[in-house]
Structures are given as C-alpha cells and as structure tokens.
Short mmCIF file of C-alpha atoms and ligand atoms in Angstrom, two decimals:
data_model
loop_
_atom_site.label_atom_id
_atom_site.label_comp_id
_atom_site.label_asym_id
_atom_site.label_seq_id
_atom_site.Cartn_x
_atom_site.Cartn_y
_atom_site.Cartn_z
CA MET V 1 120.72 160.34 203.25
CA GLU V 2 118.07 158.21 201.65
CA PHE V 3 114.61 157.28 202.85
CA PRO V 4 112.19 154.96 201.07
CA LEU V 5 109.55 156.71 198.97
CA THR V 6 106.25 155.11 199.91
CA VAL V 7 102.60 155.99 199.36
CA ARG V 8 102.29 156.54 203.12
CA ASP V 9 104.17 159.81 202.60
CA PHE V 10 101.09 161.27 200.90
CA LEU V 11 98.81 160.37 203.81
CA ASP V 12 101.35 161.39 206.46
CA ARG V 13 101.66 164.85 204.93
CA ALA V 14 97.90 165.24 204.74
CA ALA V 15 97.49 164.20 208.38
CA THR V 16 100.31 166.48 209.54
CA VAL V 17 99.58 169.59 207.50
CA TYR V 18 95.81 169.45 206.89
CA PRO V 19 94.25 167.35 209.72
CA GLU V 20 91.13 169.55 210.01
CA ARG V 21 90.46 169.94 206.31
CA VAL V 22 87.65 168.15 204.50
CA ALA V 23 89.45 165.31 202.75
CA VAL V 24 86.64 163.26 201.28
CA VAL V 25 82.98 163.82 200.52
CA ASP V 26 81.64 160.31 200.02
CA GLU V 27 78.86 159.53 197.55
CA PRO V 28 75.67 160.32 199.54
CA ASP V 29 73.91 157.04 198.82
CA GLN V 30 76.52 154.30 198.95
CA PRO V 31 74.81 150.91 199.43
CA ALA V 32 77.25 150.25 202.29
CA ALA V 33 76.07 153.54 203.90
CA SER V 34 77.94 156.68 203.04
CA LEU V 35 80.93 157.62 205.18
CA GLY V 36 79.79 161.22 204.73
CA THR V 37 82.36 163.95 205.08
CA LEU V 38 85.80 162.96 206.37
CA THR V 39 88.72 165.14 207.39
CA TYR V 40 92.31 164.09 206.68
CA ARG V 41 92.59 163.18 210.37
CA ASP V 42 89.62 160.81 209.82
CA VAL V 43 91.20 159.32 206.69
CA ASP V 44 94.43 158.71 208.59
CA ARG V 45 92.53 157.08 211.46
CA LEU V 46 90.50 154.87 209.10
CA ALA V 47 93.59 153.79 207.15
CA ARG V 48 95.41 152.87 210.37
CA SER V 49 92.37 150.99 211.56
CA GLN V 50 92.16 149.03 208.30
CA ALA V 51 95.88 148.19 208.52
CA ALA V 52 95.46 147.06 212.14
CA ALA V 53 92.50 144.87 211.09
CA LEU V 54 94.72 143.23 208.44
CA ASP V 55 97.38 142.66 211.14
CA GLU V 56 94.78 140.91 213.23
CA MET V 57 93.72 138.72 210.30
CA GLY V 58 97.36 137.62 210.08
CA VAL V 59 97.89 139.10 206.62
CA PRO V 60 101.61 139.80 206.18
CA ALA V 61 103.37 142.58 204.25
CA GLY V 62 103.59 141.58 200.58
CA ALA V 63 100.22 139.79 200.64
CA ARG V 64 97.64 140.86 198.09
CA VAL V 65 94.46 142.54 199.27
CA ALA V 66 91.80 143.11 196.62
CA VAL V 67 89.08 145.75 196.66
CA LEU V 68 86.13 145.39 194.30
CA SER V 69 84.16 148.59 194.50
CA GLN V 70 82.78 151.50 192.57
CA ASN V 71 84.30 154.80 193.62
CA SER V 72 83.83 155.14 197.35
CA ALA V 73 85.48 156.67 200.41
CA ARG V 74 86.24 153.12 201.59
CA LEU V 75 88.18 152.35 198.40
CA LEU V 76 89.99 155.69 198.66
CA VAL V 77 91.05 154.93 202.24
CA SER V 78 92.24 151.46 201.14
CA PHE V 79 94.89 153.04 198.88
CA PHE V 80 96.61 153.93 202.16
CA GLY V 81 95.23 151.35 204.61
CA VAL V 82 96.43 148.48 202.42
CA SER V 83 99.58 149.72 200.63
CA GLY V 84 100.66 152.11 203.38
CA TRP V 85 101.60 149.22 205.68
CA GLY V 86 103.26 146.99 203.10
CA ARG V 87 100.41 144.95 201.64
CA VAL V 88 99.69 145.04 197.92
CA LEU V 89 96.40 146.60 196.85
CA VAL V 90 94.57 145.00 193.92
CA PRO V 91 91.84 147.44 192.84
CA VAL V 92 89.50 145.34 190.71
CA ASN V 93 87.47 146.69 187.78
CA PHE V 94 83.88 146.70 189.08
CA ARG V 95 82.47 146.17 185.60
CA LEU V 96 83.96 142.69 185.19
CA ALA V 97 81.79 139.58 184.97
CA ARG V 98 82.04 136.87 187.64
CA PRO V 99 84.50 134.58 185.77
CA GLU V 100 86.76 137.58 185.12
CA VAL V 101 86.73 138.65 188.79
CA ASP V 102 87.50 135.06 189.71
CA TYR V 103 90.51 135.09 187.42
CA VAL V 104 91.89 138.34 188.89
CA LEU V 105 91.45 137.16 192.49
CA GLY V 106 93.00 133.79 191.69
CA GLN V 107 95.91 135.01 189.58
CA SER V 108 96.88 137.69 192.11
CA GLY V 109 96.49 135.22 195.00
CA ALA V 110 94.44 137.76 196.97
CA GLU V 111 94.30 136.77 200.65
CA VAL V 112 91.61 139.26 201.56
CA VAL V 113 88.84 140.70 199.39
CA PHE V 114 86.90 143.82 200.29
CA VAL V 115 83.75 144.15 198.23
CA ASP V 116 80.91 146.62 197.78
CA PRO V 117 77.55 145.04 198.77
CA GLU V 118 76.19 145.51 195.23
CA LEU V 119 79.08 143.49 193.82
CA ALA V 120 79.28 140.74 196.45
CA HIS V 121 77.62 138.25 194.07
CA LEU V 122 80.69 138.51 191.79
CA VAL V 123 83.04 137.08 194.40
CA ALA V 124 83.07 133.29 194.42
CA PRO V 125 84.34 131.48 197.50
CA GLY V 126 88.08 130.89 197.25
CA PRO V 127 91.16 129.87 199.20
CA ARG V 128 91.58 133.14 201.07
CA VAL V 129 91.70 134.42 204.62
CA ARG V 130 88.58 136.52 204.45
CA THR V 131 85.99 138.25 202.27
CA VAL V 132 84.71 141.46 203.81
CA VAL V 133 81.56 143.08 202.46
CA PHE V 134 81.79 146.85 202.94
CA GLY V 135 79.16 148.00 205.41
CA ASP V 136 78.63 144.59 207.03
CA THR V 137 81.57 144.56 209.39
CA ASP V 138 82.40 148.23 209.33
CA ASP V 139 82.72 148.38 213.10
CA LEU V 140 85.38 145.71 212.99
CA LEU V 141 87.23 147.22 210.10
CA TRP V 142 87.27 150.95 210.62
CA SER V 143 87.24 151.47 214.36
CA ARG V 144 90.26 149.64 215.69
CA ALA V 145 91.79 151.52 218.57
CA ALA V 146 95.02 149.54 218.06
CA GLU V 147 97.87 151.01 216.04
CA PRO V 148 98.98 148.90 213.07
CA ARG V 149 102.29 147.08 213.28
CA PRO V 150 104.99 149.37 211.87
CA TRP V 151 106.21 148.74 208.34
CA ARG V 152 109.74 149.88 207.65
CA GLY V 153 108.97 150.91 204.06
CA ASP V 154 110.55 149.68 200.84
CA GLU V 155 110.22 151.82 197.72
CA SER V 156 110.93 148.87 195.41
CA ALA V 157 108.18 146.74 196.94
CA PRO V 158 104.95 146.31 194.98
CA ALA V 159 102.24 148.72 196.18
CA THR V 160 99.44 147.88 193.73
CA ILE V 161 98.60 145.34 191.04
CA ASN V 162 96.19 146.66 188.41
CA TYR V 163 94.76 144.26 185.87
CA THR V 164 94.70 145.42 182.27
CA SER V 165 93.41 143.85 179.09
CA GLY V 166 96.05 143.72 176.42
CA THR V 167 97.55 141.41 173.89
CA THR V 168 96.94 138.18 175.79
CA SER V 169 93.68 136.31 176.11
CA LYS V 170 93.59 136.98 179.86
CA PRO V 171 94.22 140.30 181.64
CA LYS V 172 97.72 140.85 183.02
CA GLY V 173 98.50 142.16 186.51
CA VAL V 174 100.61 145.31 186.30
CA VAL V 175 102.90 145.48 189.33
CA LEU V 176 103.54 149.08 190.37
CA THR V 177 106.03 149.78 193.14
CA HIS V 178 105.87 152.52 195.75
CA ARG V 179 108.59 154.32 193.81
CA ASN V 180 106.57 154.09 190.56
CA LEU V 181 103.49 155.54 192.24
CA TRP V 182 105.37 158.20 194.17
CA LEU V 183 107.06 159.64 191.11
CA ASN V 184 103.91 159.41 188.99
CA ALA V 185 101.82 161.23 191.60
CA THR V 186 104.34 164.00 192.23
CA THR V 187 105.17 164.71 188.59
CA PHE V 188 101.50 164.50 187.61
CA GLY V 189 100.51 166.92 190.35
CA TRP V 190 103.30 169.28 189.35
CA HIS V 191 102.45 169.27 185.61
CA ILE V 192 98.78 170.04 186.21
CA GLY V 193 99.57 172.67 188.84
CA LEU V 194 97.83 170.87 191.71
CA ASP V 195 97.69 172.89 194.92
CA ASP V 196 95.81 173.16 198.16
CA ASN V 197 93.12 175.40 196.65
CA ASP V 198 91.99 172.61 194.36
CA VAL V 199 88.81 170.60 194.76
CA TYR V 200 88.95 167.28 192.93
CA LEU V 201 85.99 165.34 191.55
CA HIS V 202 86.56 161.59 191.13
CA THR V 203 84.97 161.14 187.69
CA LEU V 204 87.69 158.63 186.88
CA PRO V 205 87.21 155.11 188.25
CA MET V 206 89.70 154.73 191.10
CA PHE V 207 90.51 151.16 190.06
CA HIS V 208 91.80 152.36 186.67
CA ALA V 209 95.56 152.85 187.10
CA ASN V 210 94.79 153.92 190.70
CA GLY V 211 92.78 156.86 189.42
CA TRP V 212 95.96 157.91 187.54
CA GLY V 213 97.58 158.54 190.94
CA MET V 214 95.22 161.35 191.94
CA PRO V 215 94.20 159.79 195.28
CA TYR V 216 97.86 160.07 196.35
CA ALA V 217 98.68 163.44 194.77
CA ALA V 218 95.50 165.16 195.97
CA SER V 219 95.88 163.88 199.53
CA ALA V 220 99.45 165.16 199.87
CA VAL V 221 98.33 168.75 199.27
CA GLY V 222 95.13 168.60 201.30
CA VAL V 223 92.73 168.71 198.35
CA LYS V 224 89.04 168.11 199.00
CA GLN V 225 88.09 164.95 197.09
CA VAL V 226 84.49 164.49 196.00
CA VAL V 227 83.52 160.88 195.33
CA LEU V 228 81.30 160.14 192.34
CA ARG V 229 80.04 156.54 192.27
CA LYS V 230 78.60 156.57 188.77
CA VAL V 231 79.53 158.85 185.89
CA ASP V 232 76.62 160.88 184.64
CA GLY V 233 76.95 164.16 182.74
CA ALA V 234 74.26 166.13 184.58
CA GLU V 235 75.27 164.83 188.02
CA THR V 236 78.88 165.76 187.27
CA LEU V 237 77.79 169.35 186.59
CA ARG V 238 75.69 169.45 189.78
CA ARG V 239 78.62 168.24 191.91
CA ILE V 240 80.97 170.75 190.30
CA ASP V 241 78.46 173.43 191.17
CA SER V 242 77.79 172.43 194.76
CA HIS V 243 81.37 171.59 195.81
CA GLY V 244 83.32 174.25 193.91
CA VAL V 245 85.23 171.62 191.93
CA THR V 246 88.34 172.86 190.10
CA LEU V 247 89.79 169.64 188.69
CA LEU V 248 88.64 166.36 187.17
CA CYS V 249 90.06 163.61 184.98
CA GLY V 250 88.38 161.39 182.42
CA ALA V 251 88.32 159.68 179.06
CA PRO V 252 86.95 161.66 176.09
CA ALA V 253 83.61 159.78 176.46
CA VAL V 254 83.16 161.24 179.97
CA LEU V 255 83.70 164.75 178.64
CA SER V 256 81.22 164.05 175.81
CA ALA V 257 78.59 163.11 178.39
CA VAL V 258 79.26 166.37 180.25
CA LEU V 259 79.06 168.37 177.00
CA ASP V 260 75.67 166.79 176.26
CA ALA V 261 74.38 167.62 179.74
CA ALA V 262 75.67 171.19 179.49
CA GLN V 263 73.29 171.80 176.58
CA ASP V 264 70.38 171.51 179.01
CA TRP V 265 72.02 173.47 181.83
CA ASP V 266 70.29 176.75 182.63
CA GLY V 267 72.74 179.64 182.88
CA VAL V 268 76.53 179.61 183.04
CA VAL V 269 78.00 176.10 183.04
CA PRO V 270 79.41 175.20 186.49
CA GLY V 271 83.16 175.58 186.77
CA HIS V 272 83.31 178.10 183.88
CA GLY V 273 86.75 179.72 183.94
CA ARG V 274 87.76 177.53 186.90
CA VAL V 275 87.80 173.80 186.07
CA ARG V 276 90.79 171.98 184.56
CA ALA V 277 89.79 168.80 182.73
CA VAL V 278 92.58 166.27 182.32
CA VAL V 279 91.78 163.92 179.45
CA ALA V 280 93.38 160.61 178.42
CA GLY V 281 92.62 156.98 177.70
CA ALA V 282 91.82 157.54 174.03
CA PRO V 283 92.59 160.32 171.56
CA PRO V 284 90.22 163.26 172.17
CA PRO V 285 88.76 164.61 168.91
CA THR V 286 89.82 168.21 168.15
CA ARG V 287 86.14 169.18 168.08
CA THR V 288 85.70 167.89 171.66
CA ILE V 289 88.69 169.97 172.75
CA GLU V 290 87.20 173.07 171.14
CA ARG V 291 83.84 172.46 172.81
CA ILE V 292 85.40 171.89 176.27
CA ARG V 293 87.16 175.23 175.96
CA ASP V 294 84.36 177.21 174.30
CA GLU V 295 81.10 175.72 175.61
CA LEU V 296 82.21 174.76 179.13
CA GLY V 297 84.89 177.43 179.56
CA TRP V 298 87.18 174.81 181.13
CA GLU V 299 90.90 174.39 180.61
CA PHE V 300 91.74 171.29 178.58
CA ILE V 301 94.84 169.30 179.49
CA GLN V 302 95.74 166.07 177.74
CA ILE V 303 97.96 163.36 179.14
CA TYR V 304 99.00 160.04 177.64
CA GLY V 305 100.18 156.88 179.31
CA LEU V 306 99.32 153.31 180.21
CA THR V 307 98.52 151.37 183.37
CA GLU V 308 102.02 149.93 182.88
CA THR V 309 103.53 153.43 183.19
CA SER V 310 101.60 154.45 186.33
CA PRO V 311 100.36 156.11 183.89
CA LEU V 312 101.94 159.52 183.13
CA LEU V 313 104.23 159.65 180.07
CA THR V 314 103.28 162.86 178.27
CA VAL V 315 101.38 166.03 178.96
CA ASN V 316 99.90 168.66 176.64
CA ARG V 317 98.77 171.94 178.13
CA MET V 318 98.18 175.37 176.61
CA ARG V 319 101.49 177.25 176.30
CA THR V 320 102.27 180.94 176.40
CA GLU V 321 103.76 180.65 172.91
CA TRP V 322 100.33 179.71 171.48
CA ARG V 323 98.38 182.60 173.04
CA ASP V 324 98.11 184.62 169.81
CA LYS V 325 97.14 181.69 167.61
CA PRO V 326 93.51 181.24 166.53
CA ARG V 327 91.54 179.04 168.94
CA LYS V 328 90.97 176.36 166.30
CA GLN V 329 94.72 176.05 165.85
CA GLN V 330 95.24 175.95 169.61
CA ALA V 331 92.80 173.02 169.79
CA ARG V 332 94.71 171.21 167.04
CA LEU V 333 97.99 171.73 168.92
CA LEU V 334 96.32 170.39 172.07
CA SER V 335 95.01 167.31 170.26
CA ARG V 336 98.53 165.84 170.16
CA GLN V 337 99.28 163.52 173.06
CA GLY V 338 101.97 165.83 174.38
CA VAL V 339 105.56 166.28 175.47
CA PRO V 340 107.40 163.93 177.85
CA SER V 341 106.66 164.64 181.49
CA LEU V 342 109.59 165.23 183.82
CA GLY V 343 111.99 162.27 183.85
CA VAL V 344 110.46 160.51 180.82
CA ARG V 345 112.46 159.63 177.71
CA LEU V 346 110.53 158.75 174.56
CA THR V 347 111.55 157.39 171.20
CA THR V 348 110.03 155.36 168.37
CA ASP V 349 111.48 152.22 166.82
CA ALA V 350 111.74 151.34 163.12
CA SER V 351 108.12 150.13 163.07
CA GLY V 352 106.87 153.37 164.65
CA GLU V 353 106.16 151.85 168.06
CA VAL V 354 106.47 154.31 170.95
CA LEU V 355 109.12 153.27 173.50
CA ALA V 356 109.57 154.85 176.91
CA GLN V 357 112.08 154.97 179.73
CA ALA V 358 110.86 156.37 183.02
CA ASN V 359 110.79 155.66 186.73
CA GLN V 360 107.04 155.28 186.37
CA CYS V 361 107.43 152.16 184.19
CA MET V 362 106.13 149.09 186.04
CA ALA V 363 108.28 146.48 187.75
CA GLY V 364 106.63 143.83 185.54
CA TYR V 365 103.52 141.73 185.05
CA TRP V 366 102.56 139.62 188.07
CA ASP V 367 103.78 136.07 187.57
CA MET V 368 104.27 136.49 183.80
CA ASP V 369 108.01 136.64 183.18
CA GLU V 370 107.85 136.04 179.45
CA GLN V 371 105.36 138.86 178.79
CA THR V 372 107.37 141.15 181.07
CA ALA V 373 110.60 140.46 179.19
CA ALA V 374 108.86 141.11 175.86
CA VAL V 375 107.58 144.59 176.81
CA GLN V 376 110.88 145.55 178.47
CA ASP V 377 113.07 144.36 175.60
CA GLY V 378 116.28 146.38 175.13
CA GLY V 379 115.78 148.41 178.31
CA TRP V 380 112.80 150.32 176.89
CA PHE V 381 109.15 149.90 177.75
CA HIS V 382 107.20 148.98 174.60
CA THR V 383 103.88 150.80 174.65
CA GLY V 384 102.20 148.92 171.79
CA ASP V 385 101.10 152.31 170.42
CA GLY V 386 102.27 153.63 167.07
CA GLY V 387 103.28 157.26 167.13
CA VAL V 388 105.33 160.08 165.66
CA LEU V 389 107.51 162.55 167.55
CA GLU V 390 107.71 166.02 166.07
CA ASP V 391 109.11 169.14 167.78
CA GLY V 392 109.20 167.10 170.98
CA TYR V 393 105.44 166.38 170.74
CA LEU V 394 104.10 162.84 170.53
CA THR V 395 101.10 162.04 168.34
CA ILE V 396 99.56 158.57 168.55
CA VAL V 397 98.59 157.43 165.05
CA ASP V 398 97.83 153.74 165.38
CA ARG V 399 98.00 150.75 167.66
CA LYS V 400 100.49 147.94 167.28
CA LYS V 401 98.69 145.86 169.89
CA ASP V 402 95.40 144.15 169.19
CA VAL V 403 93.47 146.29 171.62
CA ILE V 404 90.22 148.20 171.15
CA ILE V 405 89.62 151.26 173.31
CA SER V 406 85.95 151.86 173.96
CA GLY V 407 84.93 154.67 176.30
CA GLY V 408 88.51 154.80 177.60
CA GLU V 409 88.60 151.14 178.69
CA ASN V 410 90.86 148.63 176.97
CA VAL V 411 89.30 145.57 175.37
CA SER V 412 91.54 142.75 174.21
CA SER V 413 90.31 141.51 170.80
CA ILE V 414 91.81 138.12 171.58
CA GLU V 415 89.90 137.82 174.84
CA VAL V 416 86.57 138.50 173.06
CA GLU V 417 87.53 136.18 170.17
CA ASP V 418 88.30 133.41 172.68
CA VAL V 419 84.88 133.71 174.27
CA LEU V 420 83.03 133.83 170.95
CA SER V 421 85.02 130.86 169.60
CA SER V 422 83.92 128.80 172.58
CA HIS V 423 80.33 128.95 171.27
CA PRO V 424 79.57 125.66 169.47
CA ARG V 425 78.11 127.44 166.43
CA VAL V 426 81.05 129.79 165.83
CA ARG V 427 83.54 128.48 163.25
CA GLU V 428 85.67 131.61 162.78
CA VAL V 429 85.70 135.02 164.38
CA ALA V 430 87.60 138.29 164.15
CA VAL V 431 87.04 141.11 166.63
CA ILE V 432 87.95 144.60 165.49
CA GLY V 433 87.36 148.17 166.62
CA ILE V 434 85.42 150.49 164.39
CA PRO V 435 85.28 154.27 164.84
CA ASP V 436 82.35 155.66 166.80
CA GLN V 437 81.58 159.25 167.72
CA ARG V 438 80.51 158.59 171.27
CA TRP V 439 82.66 155.68 172.45
CA GLY V 440 85.78 156.28 170.33
CA GLU V 441 85.77 152.71 169.07
CA LEU V 442 83.06 150.05 169.02
CA VAL V 443 83.82 146.39 169.65
CA THR V 444 82.68 144.64 166.48
CA ALA V 445 82.69 140.89 165.82
CA LEU V 446 82.86 139.39 162.34
CA VAL V 447 81.63 135.83 162.60
CA VAL V 448 81.56 132.81 160.31
CA ALA V 449 78.82 130.62 161.78
CA ASP V 450 78.46 126.88 161.63
CA GLY V 451 74.70 126.43 161.30
CA ALA V 452 71.95 128.65 162.60
CA VAL V 453 72.76 131.11 165.33
CA ASP V 454 71.69 134.71 165.77
CA GLU V 455 73.21 137.83 167.24
CA ALA V 456 71.13 137.68 170.41
CA GLU V 457 72.34 134.17 171.22
CA LEU V 458 76.00 135.14 170.73
CA LEU V 459 75.56 138.24 172.88
CA ARG V 460 73.99 136.20 175.66
CA HIS V 461 76.99 133.85 175.49
CA CYS V 462 79.42 136.80 175.75
CA ARG V 463 77.57 138.46 178.63
CA GLU V 464 77.95 135.37 180.79
CA GLN V 465 81.71 135.58 180.60
CA LEU V 466 82.68 139.14 179.81
CA ALA V 467 82.18 142.59 181.25
CA GLY V 468 79.44 144.47 179.39
CA TYR V 469 81.85 146.97 177.84
CA LYS V 470 83.84 144.13 176.25
CA CYS V 471 80.80 142.51 174.60
CA PRO V 472 80.44 143.26 170.87
CA LYS V 473 78.16 146.20 170.11
CA ARG V 474 77.81 144.88 166.61
CA ILE V 475 77.99 141.35 165.18
CA GLU V 476 78.21 140.76 161.43
CA PHE V 477 77.93 137.33 159.86
CA ARG V 478 80.32 136.53 156.98
CA ASP V 479 80.89 133.58 154.61
CA HIS V 480 84.62 133.63 155.21
CA LEU V 481 87.36 135.83 156.77
CA GLU V 482 90.41 136.86 154.81
CA ARG V 483 93.64 135.20 155.98
CA THR V 484 97.32 135.16 155.00
CA PRO V 485 98.75 131.98 153.39
CA THR V 486 99.96 130.98 156.87
CA GLY V 487 96.42 131.24 158.21
CA LYS V 488 96.71 134.53 160.11
CA LEU V 489 93.73 136.84 160.09
CA GLN V 490 94.33 139.96 158.02
CA LYS V 491 92.80 142.38 160.47
CA PHE V 492 94.01 145.50 158.69
CA LYS V 493 91.99 144.40 155.64
CA LEU V 494 88.93 143.59 157.74
CA ARG V 495 89.19 147.01 159.41
CA ALA V 496 89.84 149.00 156.23
CA PRO V 497 86.25 149.61 155.01
CA TYR V 498 85.18 150.96 158.42
CA TRP V 499 88.16 153.30 158.79
CA GLU V 500 88.04 154.77 155.27
CA GLY V 501 88.53 158.53 155.34
CA HIS V 502 90.00 158.56 158.87
CA GLY V 503 93.34 160.33 159.18
CA SER V 504 94.68 157.87 161.74
CA GLN V 505 93.97 154.31 162.82
CA VAL V 506 92.86 155.21 166.34
CA ASN V 507 89.74 157.08 167.39
P1 AMP C 601 95.20 151.74 179.99
O1 AMP C 601 96.35 150.91 180.36
O2 AMP C 601 93.90 151.04 180.12
O3 AMP C 601 95.20 153.06 180.68
O4 AMP C 601 95.31 152.05 178.42
C1 AMP C 601 96.46 152.60 177.85
C2 AMP C 601 96.24 152.85 176.39
O5 AMP C 601 95.26 153.87 176.20
C3 AMP C 601 97.47 153.38 175.68
O6 AMP C 601 98.36 152.35 175.31
C4 AMP C 601 96.88 154.08 174.49
O7 AMP C 601 96.57 153.16 173.45
C5 AMP C 601 95.57 154.64 175.05
N1 AMP C 601 95.71 156.05 175.45
C6 AMP C 601 95.92 156.54 176.69
N2 AMP C 601 95.95 157.89 176.69
C7 AMP C 601 95.78 158.28 175.41
C8 AMP C 601 95.73 159.55 174.75
N3 AMP C 601 95.84 160.70 175.40
N4 AMP C 601 95.55 159.53 173.41
C9 AMP C 601 95.45 158.38 172.72
N5 AMP C 601 95.46 157.16 173.28
C10 AMP C 601 95.63 157.10 174.61
#
C-alpha cells in the first residue's frame, strides 16, 4: 500500500499523540501580540482555521501563499496551515529590502501575503487576492469554526518555495515538494537523535530552508518549540536557562555571539552537558568547535546542505571511535562537513565540484527551466561547492559559484555588482568575499569610479535596493580591475591578497 507523504503527517501525529503538550512558546513581545503558550491541539486548531480562511478567500490548492515575518508562532503555524491543505508556502526573508520583496512576491505569483506589522511597509500593493497583516485580522484568520476543505494529498506537489541568492542576478525560487520535506525532516531528526524529551529553541530563521525542516521534525515528536524573534547571544542563553532547551541550530556566527555572551554569564553556562548545537551555513572554524565543547559544554554537530537539498546532505557528529583521541583532534575531525546522511549519494566531478543524489534534492527552480536543467545535469544535483571526499567524509574547500556567505546567509556577488553598476558614477565593479573572524566572509566591493563619488554615497545607493546583509561592508576604489583577454573579471586574482595564508578558499 502507498499513501502520500505530506507535511500534514507531522501535525497530525502531534495532534494525535501530544495534544496536551506545550507545542510553542511564542516570543513574549511580538508586535502582532504574542500568541503565548500553545499546545499541539491549539496548533492543529489554528492551522485548520488558517486553511479554512484560505478556502473562504477562494485560494485553491497549488496557489502560492507568502509569509513575511520574523520567527513567530504565526509563521510556525503557517508551515501547516498553508502547505498542509495543498497550498504552497513562500517564507520570505524578512531582511530583504522592498524591491527584493516585490520581486519574490511577483516571481512566485503569491495570491495571499501574510506579513508581520513591523514589515508591512515592505509589501507593495500587487495583483493578489489579499494582504493580511498579522494581528490586524487575527479573529478572522485564526478562529474559524469551519473545517477546511479536505485535500487528498500529493507527495510530489510543491509544499514550499524558498528564495535563495545564487549565481544569477536575481534570487531563484527553490521548489521543495512534500516528499522532499518529509524525508529531510525524518532523516534530520533521526541523525541528531531528536525525541520527545527535547526542547527546541528557534535560533535559526524559519524562512531559511524552512528552518532546516525543524518545524516539521520537532512537531512530529511533540517537542516544545521556543520562538526567538531576534538572535542575541545573551537572550539565547537566558531562554535556554528558563525553558530547559536541549537543541538549537545556527550558523557559526550565531554560535560566536553565544560564546561572546557566555563570557559574561555568571556561573555554569545554561545547557551545560545538555544542549546539542547543530551548525551549518558556513564552515565552522575548528577553534569555534573547541570553544562550543569546552566553554559551553554543549555537543557540537555539523551538517552541510543547501536550500536546494531541503537542506540535509551530510552530518558530522562525535563517534565512539574518536573517544580516546585528544580533544583538539576530535574538533579537527568534527570540522569536516560530514558523511552522507541516510539516502544521500555524494561524489565530486573532475573540477572538484560536489554532486549529490538524494530524495531531498528540489524539484527545480520556480519558473526557471534553464537554471534547473543546469544544476540537475547528468542526473546529479550540482552544489556549486568544491570539496574532497576522504574516508567517506566530505570537506568543503572552495566555492565554484560566485556566492559570498556572510553570517550564514548567501549573497550573490552578481546581484550586488548589478546594483552598484546601476550607479551613474560606477564604471567597473567586482564584488568578492574576504575572510572575517566574526561573519565568516565580508562582502567587499572593488570599484573603478567615473568621477567623484564616495563610499557613503555608494552605500546609500545599495541600501535602497538590497538587504542590509548584502550591502558591501567595505568599498575600495581602484584605477582598473584585472580582466582576461576576453574581458572576464579575474576574481581569483582580486581575491588572492585577502586570502593569503588561508588553507581553503571558504571561511
Ligand atoms: P543556503 O542555500 O543559503 O542554505 O546555502 C547553502 C550553501 O551554504 C552551501 O552551498 C555551502 O556553500 C554553504 N554551507 C552550508 N553548510 C555548510 C557547512 N557545514 N560548511 C561549509 N559550507 C556550508
């Protein structure tokens, strides 16, 4: 017998097995008013109510429904209320600038947009059924007595579209099916030993690859989920302390912020000997791994993947075989990206690019057939990362794609170059990443100017069109930029002086 695997399964199990359990502790001061503490019965009721409201708006299965929000209980519920009844959830990066949000809403053809009150100014009017500001019409949205129209379930249907900056000048919409998300969530949960004693803190933005699938995985096993609206090292420690958190996920920069805050913490660091920190998004420095283990007393687990792979491809977790090795060596072993997770096949091609085959690999990019065909060439998913496989372990050593990773978020060099080039005083520009201790890599622009223009003016120009984290942190003016005889920028030469002495080409 076969039944479709859909994200509703995760909610249905929670509502059946753990109806009375605390499911979600919302951020206490959400601008839309906190939803407080919800049980899994509440989450199920709210999701059904949201689905029924979409029925009433006449939004059919397959239609895109965007949510633009910082981490919140309302966004968490929408993972089920939208996708669980056949619509496609588009969780939008809340740090984007207005023109970028406009692009995502337009390209995805979102029929309904839910938005946090603090972000409402980013949503321009558009050809859609409705824009709902969280908090404003809550009565309408979350308290429908009516049951939603049944959806028969289709595991190959798109469940979410997540926009990611990559090798094109505009972000691409990664279409993930119910099957993709189901298998990612279950294998992820299994590899990190998720169970119903866990308490999860949402340090990871939920929009980013659907919080790596944790909203689904954690719900299925009745985990208490603590919502954190804004990442802050000290606040993270306080929440771990007061809610008995056992598990969190984040980019290395998030863990660095926690390590900084821990220096000022009086007494034993919260979660000592209890918390598992799952780290990905950029390569964690070995020193950070050592400090997480020694100063915080937390278990360090690394994963590697992409939005396009739902994201889980590899996992690296302390093994019994390493128990007797010195701790420094253990940290070095853990600094590799890891071994394939269950059901993943990995290889590298002649150029060193990492290729993957897995049921977590996306259906394709939304409405971009050419780009989809390119990354799925030969029946393998092309990650754009350069890596080596040794003893089954993958180590990422460089990046084939022109992407900078700053604080765990991808920045497309081309996108930033496009914006800078549109300034009348910019003749030539190259955007590169340079290593930085805190952020991993810093977006840096090398500019050949046509007449007088200063850094402040160029930054102002960028800020109007780009999310803050994409704007250059450093702008250097040059007389000329080195190019090949065919006119291509020689980025590896431009990068070289900044990366001297670094073992690899990613940080
Ligand atoms: P995103 O789609 O925004 O999640 O970004 C995916 C990219 O982040 C990958 O292609 C890698 O370049 C990078 N990445 C993710 N996890 C790791 C990791 N553990 N180590 C090194 N780079 C990583």
